[in-house]
Amino acid sequence: MKKFGDFLSYIISVYVFMLPILPSKFKYKNIPFNADILLAAMIFICIVAIALKKDIRNKFIHEIRKDFFKNLNSLFMFLWIAMMFISVSYATDKNLALKESLRISTYLFLFFIIKYYIIERKMINRIMYSSIASAVIIGIIGIMQYCLGKGIKYYGGSEAVSRIISTMENSNNLGAFFILFLFPFIILFMKEKNIKKKLIFAFMLLIVLLNIVLSFSRNAWLAIIIGYIALIFIYNFRLVYGIIIATPIAMIIPQISSRIKDIGNLSQNLSRLSLWEIALKMIEDHKILGVGNGNYRTLYEEYYKKVKKIGYYKAHENFHPHNAFLKAQCELGIIGSVSLVGFLVASLIKNNRFSNEVDNNFYKYFYKGFTASIVAFMFMNFIDNFFSAPKVVTFFFIFLALSDSYSHNIQNKSL
């Protein structure tokens, strides 16, 4: 069993390292070449191993029976994904609904594989450190991009800015990705006593913060404020001095202050307001079950003609309502939206409890900060939908799974 878990930990480590770095749609001679190939191979190996190996199968069945129904985050996650597959039956575009459901279900599978088969601290460390190493590389690429003037030029305010994307293919994705790391690194930096390690955490924190700032993502900047306020209540009220110091610095930098003013600029928000307006109309017409997973996109054209438009914005290909909670309600109905909110809230409570109880200082402080990241991530999904961004949401599920694995294996006395 340990050999299987060790093998999986290496595959998952390579996967989380490669996922945000490799282009998500790269093909060689029409053959996809990205981290999803590795994920598909890992899922296939796990299914075959569970089917053919009695000890691996028995462990999975035993853990599900003993543990699954005791955890609200597991139950809500399963209910959310189950509703996606149920919605295929009434979706207009059943193929799209099925593909979307299968994609999200890979996170559920990955979550439980990590929780039940990653059974030693060295395996957990391997995945965690691989995630951090990948983030550092992406951050360095982002900073180099800005220095070389390779970002996307933005002219929305009075100051033209260059928005970096690094390898994340979208500035908002880059900001959201680093929000998951920002608050853990803040706490790790503050609590570390060893000077060498403290300098390493300071370096990583600087990289993360610079990438969030240079992404010029209004969503990520607001998430910093929300997450930092959460951190003040979760960790220490003295952190309020950070806001007092940072606010005047931000306001005297023209590119930053101009972008901050854009947050309340109605003309900059018309696209989102238009998408939300159509989502609300779909909810009005399909209150209970929704329109089917992913089918907001399918019915968009029909509803675009129905609503009185706020502006002249019209969405193009591969879009969503830019609000994860509106998306859940309009596509999956009441059960879908309640289960998504329940999963996020239950995960928040469970991670905060884990950070208070775990005896390893690295994981204690990482997850104390990650609790604030969950709050910020929840907020960000009110303005966007990062569950449709694999390079971001995979790390959200990975970090949740690692804390669950650590906690679960302490209870089983294998850690």
PDB file of N, CA, C and O in Angstrom, residues 161-220:
ATOM      1  N   VAL A 161      -1.090  50.462 -18.570  1.00  0.00           N
ATOM      2  CA  VAL A 161      -0.311  49.502 -17.788  1.00  0.00           C
ATOM      3  C   VAL A 161      -0.099  48.233 -18.601  1.00  0.00           C
ATOM      4  O   VAL A 161      -0.832  47.936 -19.537  1.00  0.00           O
ATOM      5  N   SER A 162       0.934  47.508 -18.220  1.00  0.00           N
ATOM      6  CA  SER A 162       1.230  46.229 -18.863  1.00  0.00           C
ATOM      7  C   SER A 162       0.865  45.121 -17.883  1.00  0.00           C
ATOM      8  O   SER A 162       1.518  44.944 -16.855  1.00  0.00           O
ATOM      9  N   ARG A 163      -0.202  44.385 -18.183  1.00  0.00           N
ATOM     10  CA  ARG A 163      -0.701  43.320 -17.294  1.00  0.00           C
ATOM     11  C   ARG A 163      -0.020  42.005 -17.626  1.00  0.00           C
ATOM     12  O   ARG A 163      -0.160  41.477 -18.721  1.00  0.00           O
ATOM     13  N   ILE A 164       0.706  41.452 -16.662  1.00  0.00           N
ATOM     14  CA  ILE A 164       1.410  40.197 -16.909  1.00  0.00           C
ATOM     15  C   ILE A 164       0.446  39.009 -16.801  1.00  0.00           C
ATOM     16  O   ILE A 164      -0.564  39.064 -16.098  1.00  0.00           O
ATOM     17  N   ILE A 165       0.783  37.943 -17.509  1.00  0.00           N
ATOM     18  CA  ILE A 165      -0.008  36.713 -17.435  1.00  0.00           C
ATOM     19  C   ILE A 165       0.853  35.504 -17.075  1.00  0.00           C
ATOM     20  O   ILE A 165       0.332  34.446 -16.748  1.00  0.00           O
ATOM     21  N   SER A 166       2.198  35.654 -17.155  1.00  0.00           N
ATOM     22  CA  SER A 166       3.132  34.546 -16.929  1.00  0.00           C
ATOM     23  C   SER A 166       2.719  33.355 -17.794  1.00  0.00           C
ATOM     24  O   SER A 166       2.508  33.523 -18.997  1.00  0.00           O
ATOM     25  N   THR A 167       2.548  32.186 -17.194  1.00  0.00           N
ATOM     26  CA  THR A 167       2.130  30.996 -17.962  1.00  0.00           C
ATOM     27  C   THR A 167       0.660  30.669 -17.733  1.00  0.00           C
ATOM     28  O   THR A 167       0.193  29.600 -18.132  1.00  0.00           O
ATOM     29  N   MET A 168      -0.082  31.593 -17.101  1.00  0.00           N
ATOM     30  CA  MET A 168      -1.451  31.291 -16.683  1.00  0.00           C
ATOM     31  C   MET A 168      -2.504  31.659 -17.730  1.00  0.00           C
ATOM     32  O   MET A 168      -3.690  31.450 -17.521  1.00  0.00           O
ATOM     33  N   GLU A 169      -2.075  32.277 -18.845  1.00  0.00           N
ATOM     34  CA  GLU A 169      -2.916  32.540 -20.008  1.00  0.00           C
ATOM     35  C   GLU A 169      -3.980  33.614 -19.789  1.00  0.00           C
ATOM     36  O   GLU A 169      -4.759  33.914 -20.677  1.00  0.00           O
ATOM     37  N   ASN A 170      -4.000  34.191 -18.584  1.00  0.00           N
ATOM     38  CA  ASN A 170      -5.002  35.202 -18.262  1.00  0.00           C
ATOM     39  C   ASN A 170      -4.556  35.933 -17.001  1.00  0.00           C
ATOM     40  O   ASN A 170      -4.165  35.289 -16.022  1.00  0.00           O
ATOM     41  N   SER A 171      -4.612  37.253 -17.010  1.00  0.00           N
ATOM     42  CA  SER A 171      -4.147  38.028 -15.850  1.00  0.00           C
ATOM     43  C   SER A 171      -4.963  37.754 -14.594  1.00  0.00           C
ATOM     44  O   SER A 171      -4.431  37.708 -13.483  1.00  0.00           O
ATOM     45  N   ASN A 172      -6.275  37.580 -14.763  1.00  0.00           N
ATOM     46  CA  ASN A 172      -7.125  37.285 -13.605  1.00  0.00           C
ATOM     47  C   ASN A 172      -6.803  35.913 -13.015  1.00  0.00           C
ATOM     48  O   ASN A 172      -6.819  35.728 -11.792  1.00  0.00           O
ATOM     49  N   ASN A 173      -6.499  34.936 -13.881  1.00  0.00           N
ATOM     50  CA  ASN A 173      -6.094  33.619 -13.401  1.00  0.00           C
ATOM     51  C   ASN A 173      -4.790  33.701 -12.618  1.00  0.00           C
ATOM     52  O   ASN A 173      -4.616  33.032 -11.595  1.00  0.00           O
ATOM     53  N   LEU A 174      -3.854  34.515 -13.110  1.00  0.00           N
ATOM     54  CA  LEU A 174      -2.573  34.683 -12.422  1.00  0.00           C
ATOM     55  C   LEU A 174      -2.792  35.260 -11.031  1.00  0.00           C
ATOM     56  O   LEU A 174      -2.225  34.775 -10.047  1.00  0.00           O
ATOM     57  N   GLY A 175      -3.640  36.292 -10.948  1.00  0.00           N
ATOM     58  CA  GLY A 175      -3.929  36.896  -9.644  1.00  0.00           C
ATOM     59  C   GLY A 175      -4.582  35.913  -8.688  1.00  0.00           C
ATOM     60  O   GLY A 175      -4.199  35.800  -7.520  1.00  0.00           O
ATOM     61  N   ALA A 176      -5.559  35.152  -9.186  1.00  0.00           N
ATOM     62  CA  ALA A 176      -6.259  34.176  -8.343  1.00  0.00           C
ATOM     63  C   ALA A 176      -5.324  33.067  -7.882  1.00  0.00           C
ATOM     64  O   ALA A 176      -5.385  32.613  -6.731  1.00  0.00           O
ATOM     65  N   PHE A 177      -4.459  32.609  -8.790  1.00  0.00           N
ATOM     66  CA  PHE A 177      -3.494  31.556  -8.460  1.00  0.00           C
ATOM     67  C   PHE A 177      -2.627  31.980  -7.279  1.00  0.00           C
ATOM     68  O   PHE A 177      -2.438  31.216  -6.310  1.00  0.00           O
ATOM     69  N   PHE A 178      -2.114  33.199  -7.316  1.00  0.00           N
ATOM     70  CA  PHE A 178      -1.200  33.637  -6.262  1.00  0.00           C
ATOM     71  C   PHE A 178      -1.923  34.060  -4.985  1.00  0.00           C
ATOM     72  O   PHE A 178      -1.303  34.104  -3.915  1.00  0.00           O
ATOM     73  N   ILE A 179      -3.219  34.341  -5.068  1.00  0.00           N
ATOM     74  CA  ILE A 179      -3.996  34.588  -3.848  1.00  0.00           C
ATOM     75  C   ILE A 179      -3.992  33.335  -2.962  1.00  0.00           C
ATOM     76  O   ILE A 179      -3.976  33.419  -1.731  1.00  0.00           O
ATOM     77  N   LEU A 180      -3.965  32.151  -3.578  1.00  0.00           N
ATOM     78  CA  LEU A 180      -3.937  30.893  -2.818  1.00  0.00           C
ATOM     79  C   LEU A 180      -2.646  30.738  -2.030  1.00  0.00           C
ATOM     80  O   LEU A 180      -2.617  30.057  -0.999  1.00  0.00           O
ATOM     81  N   PHE A 181      -1.559  31.380  -2.497  1.00  0.00           N
ATOM     82  CA  PHE A 181      -0.258  31.270  -1.835  1.00  0.00           C
ATOM     83  C   PHE A 181       0.055  32.459  -0.937  1.00  0.00           C
ATOM     84  O   PHE A 181       0.877  32.347  -0.015  1.00  0.00           O
ATOM     85  N   LEU A 182      -0.552  33.602  -1.203  1.00  0.00           N
ATOM     86  CA  LEU A 182      -0.163  34.844  -0.523  1.00  0.00           C
ATOM     87  C   LEU A 182      -0.266  34.760   0.996  1.00  0.00           C
ATOM     88  O   LEU A 182       0.723  35.015   1.714  1.00  0.00           O
ATOM     89  N   PHE A 183      -1.420  34.411   1.510  1.00  0.00           N
ATOM     90  CA  PHE A 183      -1.638  34.458   2.962  1.00  0.00           C
ATOM     91  C   PHE A 183      -0.873  33.355   3.707  1.00  0.00           C
ATOM     92  O   PHE A 183      -0.347  33.612   4.798  1.00  0.00           O
ATOM     93  N   PRO A 184      -0.743  32.133   3.142  1.00  0.00           N
ATOM     94  CA  PRO A 184       0.149  31.158   3.776  1.00  0.00           C
ATOM     95  C   PRO A 184       1.583  31.670   3.895  1.00  0.00           C
ATOM     96  O   PRO A 184       2.231  31.495   4.928  1.00  0.00           O
ATOM     97  N   PHE A 185       2.094  32.328   2.835  1.00  0.00           N
ATOM     98  CA  PHE A 185       3.471  32.825   2.869  1.00  0.00           C
ATOM     99  C   PHE A 185       3.628  33.979   3.860  1.00  0.00           C
ATOM    100  O   PHE A 185       4.690  34.138   4.469  1.00  0.00           O
ATOM    101  N   ILE A 186       2.579  34.792   4.021  1.00  0.00           N
ATOM    102  CA  ILE A 186       2.638  35.876   5.006  1.00  0.00           C
ATOM    103  C   ILE A 186       2.846  35.305   6.406  1.00  0.00           C
ATOM    104  O   ILE A 186       3.722  35.755   7.159  1.00  0.00           O
ATOM    105  N   ILE A 187       2.042  34.308   6.769  1.00  0.00           N
ATOM    106  CA  ILE A 187       2.144  33.718   8.113  1.00  0.00           C
ATOM    107  C   ILE A 187       3.456  32.959   8.282  1.00  0.00           C
ATOM    108  O   ILE A 187       4.115  33.064   9.335  1.00  0.00           O
ATOM    109  N   LEU A 188       3.868  32.199   7.259  1.00  0.00           N
ATOM    110  CA  LEU A 188       5.135  31.471   7.346  1.00  0.00           C
ATOM    111  C   LEU A 188       6.304  32.431   7.523  1.00  0.00           C
ATOM    112  O   LEU A 188       7.221  32.165   8.317  1.00  0.00           O
ATOM    113  N   PHE A 189       6.292  33.545   6.806  1.00  0.00           N
ATOM    114  CA  PHE A 189       7.347  34.551   6.954  1.00  0.00           C
ATOM    115  C   PHE A 189       7.343  35.153   8.360  1.00  0.00           C
ATOM    116  O   PHE A 189       8.400  35.313   8.986  1.00  0.00           O
ATOM    117  N   MET A 190       6.182  35.478   8.871  1.00  0.00           N
ATOM    118  CA  MET A 190       6.090  36.106  10.192  1.00  0.00           C
ATOM    119  C   MET A 190       6.542  35.172  11.315  1.00  0.00           C
ATOM    120  O   MET A 190       7.167  35.613  12.287  1.00  0.00           O
ATOM    121  N   LYS A 191       6.231  33.887  11.190  1.00  0.00           N
ATOM    122  CA  LYS A 191       6.470  32.956  12.297  1.00  0.00           C
ATOM    123  C   LYS A 191       7.836  32.274  12.248  1.00  0.00           C
ATOM    124  O   LYS A 191       8.281  31.719  13.253  1.00  0.00           O
ATOM    125  N   GLU A 192       8.512  32.312  11.105  1.00  0.00           N
ATOM    126  CA  GLU A 192       9.792  31.612  10.980  1.00  0.00           C
ATOM    127  C   GLU A 192      10.880  32.295  11.808  1.00  0.00           C
ATOM    128  O   GLU A 192      11.062  33.500  11.732  1.00  0.00           O
ATOM    129  N   LYS A 193      11.613  31.504  12.589  1.00  0.00           N
ATOM    130  CA  LYS A 193      12.677  32.032  13.446  1.00  0.00           C
ATOM    131  C   LYS A 193      14.053  31.889  12.795  1.00  0.00           C
ATOM    132  O   LYS A 193      14.941  32.700  13.034  1.00  0.00           O
ATOM    133  N   ASN A 194      14.217  30.831  11.997  1.00  0.00           N
ATOM    134  CA  ASN A 194      15.498  30.599  11.322  1.00  0.00           C
ATOM    135  C   ASN A 194      15.705  31.663  10.247  1.00  0.00           C
ATOM    136  O   ASN A 194      14.858  31.839   9.366  1.00  0.00           O
ATOM    137  N   ILE A 195      16.835  32.372  10.311  1.00  0.00           N
ATOM    138  CA  ILE A 195      17.082  33.511   9.427  1.00  0.00           C
ATOM    139  C   ILE A 195      17.111  33.098   7.956  1.00  0.00           C
ATOM    140  O   ILE A 195      16.509  33.761   7.097  1.00  0.00           O
ATOM    141  N   LYS A 196      17.777  31.980   7.648  1.00  0.00           N
ATOM    142  CA  LYS A 196      17.859  31.531   6.252  1.00  0.00           C
ATOM    143  C   LYS A 196      16.482  31.200   5.698  1.00  0.00           C
ATOM    144  O   LYS A 196      16.135  31.587   4.583  1.00  0.00           O
ATOM    145  N   LYS A 197      15.692  30.468   6.490  1.00  0.00           N
ATOM    146  CA  LYS A 197      14.345  30.111   6.047  1.00  0.00           C
ATOM    147  C   LYS A 197      13.461  31.353   5.940  1.00  0.00           C
ATOM    148  O   LYS A 197      12.631  31.463   5.037  1.00  0.00           O
ATOM    149  N   LYS A 198      13.660  32.286   6.880  1.00  0.00           N
ATOM    150  CA  LYS A 198      12.864  33.524   6.845  1.00  0.00           C
ATOM    151  C   LYS A 198      13.137  34.314   5.564  1.00  0.00           C
ATOM    152  O   LYS A 198      12.213  34.862   4.958  1.00  0.00           O
ATOM    153  N   LEU A 199      14.408  34.337   5.137  1.00  0.00           N
ATOM    154  CA  LEU A 199      14.766  35.026   3.899  1.00  0.00           C
ATOM    155  C   LEU A 199      14.141  34.334   2.679  1.00  0.00           C
ATOM    156  O   LEU A 199      13.719  34.993   1.724  1.00  0.00           O
ATOM    157  N   ILE A 200      14.092  33.002   2.722  1.00  0.00           N
ATOM    158  CA  ILE A 200      13.467  32.249   1.625  1.00  0.00           C
ATOM    159  C   ILE A 200      11.984  32.585   1.543  1.00  0.00           C
ATOM    160  O   ILE A 200      11.450  32.842   0.454  1.00  0.00           O
ATOM    161  N   PHE A 201      11.307  32.600   2.708  1.00  0.00           N
ATOM    162  CA  PHE A 201       9.882  32.938   2.716  1.00  0.00           C
ATOM    163  C   PHE A 201       9.659  34.390   2.284  1.00  0.00           C
ATOM    164  O   PHE A 201       8.673  34.694   1.611  1.00  0.00           O
ATOM    165  N   ALA A 202      10.592  35.288   2.666  1.00  0.00           N
ATOM    166  CA  ALA A 202      10.481  36.690   2.254  1.00  0.00           C
ATOM    167  C   ALA A 202      10.594  36.801   0.735  1.00  0.00           C
ATOM    168  O   ALA A 202       9.845  37.557   0.092  1.00  0.00           O
ATOM    169  N   PHE A 203      11.519  36.036   0.154  1.00  0.00           N
ATOM    170  CA  PHE A 203      11.709  36.025  -1.305  1.00  0.00           C
ATOM    171  C   PHE A 203      10.445  35.527  -2.001  1.00  0.00           C
ATOM    172  O   PHE A 203       9.970  36.137  -2.960  1.00  0.00           O
ATOM    173  N   MET A 204       9.890  34.417  -1.512  1.00  0.00           N
ATOM    174  CA  MET A 204       8.689  33.848  -2.127  1.00  0.00           C
ATOM    175  C   MET A 204       7.493  34.780  -1.952  1.00  0.00           C
ATOM    176  O   MET A 204       6.684  34.944  -2.866  1.00  0.00           O
ATOM    177  N   LEU A 205       7.380  35.400  -0.793  1.00  0.00           N
ATOM    178  CA  LEU A 205       6.279  36.338  -0.540  1.00  0.00           C
ATOM    179  C   LEU A 205       6.366  37.536  -1.479  1.00  0.00           C
ATOM    180  O   LEU A 205       5.346  37.999  -2.022  1.00  0.00           O
ATOM    181  N   LEU A 206       7.586  38.037  -1.690  1.00  0.00           N
ATOM    182  CA  LEU A 206       7.781  39.175  -2.592  1.00  0.00           C
ATOM    183  C   LEU A 206       7.384  38.811  -4.017  1.00  0.00           C
ATOM    184  O   LEU A 206       6.716  39.590  -4.711  1.00  0.00           O
ATOM    185  N   ILE A 207       7.772  37.619  -4.466  1.00  0.00           N
ATOM    186  CA  ILE A 207       7.419  37.155  -5.811  1.00  0.00           C
ATOM    187  C   ILE A 207       5.903  37.084  -5.971  1.00  0.00           C
ATOM    188  O   ILE A 207       5.338  37.545  -6.968  1.00  0.00           O
ATOM    189  N   VAL A 208       5.241  36.494  -4.978  1.00  0.00           N
ATOM    190  CA  VAL A 208       3.779  36.339  -5.021  1.00  0.00           C
ATOM    191  C   VAL A 208       3.097  37.699  -5.057  1.00  0.00           C
ATOM    192  O   VAL A 208       2.207  37.954  -5.882  1.00  0.00           O
ATOM    193  N   LEU A 209       3.507  38.589  -4.173  1.00  0.00           N
ATOM    194  CA  LEU A 209       2.875  39.913  -4.078  1.00  0.00           C
ATOM    195  C   LEU A 209       3.087  40.724  -5.352  1.00  0.00           C
ATOM    196  O   LEU A 209       2.157  41.373  -5.859  1.00  0.00           O
ATOM    197  N   LEU A 210       4.305  40.674  -5.898  1.00  0.00           N
ATOM    198  CA  LEU A 210       4.590  41.406  -7.136  1.00  0.00           C
ATOM    199  C   LEU A 210       3.733  40.900  -8.295  1.00  0.00           C
ATOM    200  O   LEU A 210       3.229  41.691  -9.102  1.00  0.00           O
ATOM    201  N   ASN A 211       3.548  39.580  -8.370  1.00  0.00           N
ATOM    202  CA  ASN A 211       2.741  39.023  -9.456  1.00  0.00           C
ATOM    203  C   ASN A 211       1.274  39.434  -9.334  1.00  0.00           C
ATOM    204  O   ASN A 211       0.620  39.705 -10.340  1.00  0.00           O
ATOM    205  N   ILE A 212       0.749  39.476  -8.110  1.00  0.00           N
ATOM    206  CA  ILE A 212      -0.643  39.913  -7.922  1.00  0.00           C
ATOM    207  C   ILE A 212      -0.780  41.380  -8.317  1.00  0.00           C
ATOM    208  O   ILE A 212      -1.719  41.761  -9.028  1.00  0.00           O
ATOM    209  N   VAL A 213       0.167  42.196  -7.887  1.00  0.00           N
ATOM    210  CA  VAL A 213       0.112  43.625  -8.206  1.00  0.00           C
ATOM    211  C   VAL A 213       0.250  43.842  -9.712  1.00  0.00           C
ATOM    212  O   VAL A 213      -0.523  44.584 -10.327  1.00  0.00           O
ATOM    213  N   LEU A 214       1.228  43.162 -10.326  1.00  0.00           N
ATOM    214  CA  LEU A 214       1.520  43.385 -11.745  1.00  0.00           C
ATOM    215  C   LEU A 214       0.527  42.700 -12.679  1.00  0.00           C
ATOM    216  O   LEU A 214       0.529  42.953 -13.881  1.00  0.00           O
ATOM    217  N   SER A 215      -0.317  41.820 -12.126  1.00  0.00           N
ATOM    218  CA  SER A 215      -1.411  41.283 -12.945  1.00  0.00           C
ATOM    219  C   SER A 215      -2.462  42.364 -13.204  1.00  0.00           C
ATOM    220  O   SER A 215      -3.243  42.265 -14.150  1.00  0.00           O
ATOM    221  N   PHE A 216      -2.488  43.394 -12.355  1.00  0.00           N
ATOM    222  CA  PHE A 216      -3.462  44.479 -12.427  1.00  0.00           C
ATOM    223  C   PHE A 216      -4.890  43.931 -12.489  1.00  0.00           C
ATOM    224  O   PHE A 216      -5.761  44.490 -13.165  1.00  0.00           O
ATOM    225  N   SER A 217      -5.089  42.823 -11.788  1.00  0.00           N
ATOM    226  CA  SER A 217      -6.424  42.221 -11.694  1.00  0.00           C
ATOM    227  C   SER A 217      -7.174  42.875 -10.543  1.00  0.00           C
ATOM    228  O   SER A 217      -6.788  42.730  -9.372  1.00  0.00           O
ATOM    229  N   ARG A 218      -8.233  43.599 -10.866  1.00  0.00           N
ATOM    230  CA  ARG A 218      -9.023  44.252  -9.813  1.00  0.00           C
ATOM    231  C   ARG A 218      -9.601  43.221  -8.855  1.00  0.00           C
ATOM    232  O   ARG A 218      -9.688  43.458  -7.652  1.00  0.00           O
ATOM    233  N   ASN A 219      -9.989  42.077  -9.397  1.00  0.00           N
ATOM    234  CA  ASN A 219     -10.537  40.998  -8.580  1.00  0.00           C
ATOM    235  C   ASN A 219      -9.513  40.540  -7.549  1.00  0.00           C
ATOM    236  O   ASN A 219      -9.819  40.379  -6.364  1.00  0.00           O
ATOM    237  N   ALA A 220      -8.263  40.321  -7.989  1.00  0.00           N
ATOM    238  CA  ALA A 220      -7.206  39.862  -7.086  1.00  0.00           C
ATOM    239  C   ALA A 220      -6.863  40.935  -6.058  1.00  0.00           C
ATOM    240  O   ALA A 220      -6.606  40.623  -4.888  1.00  0.00           O
TER     241      ALA A 220
END
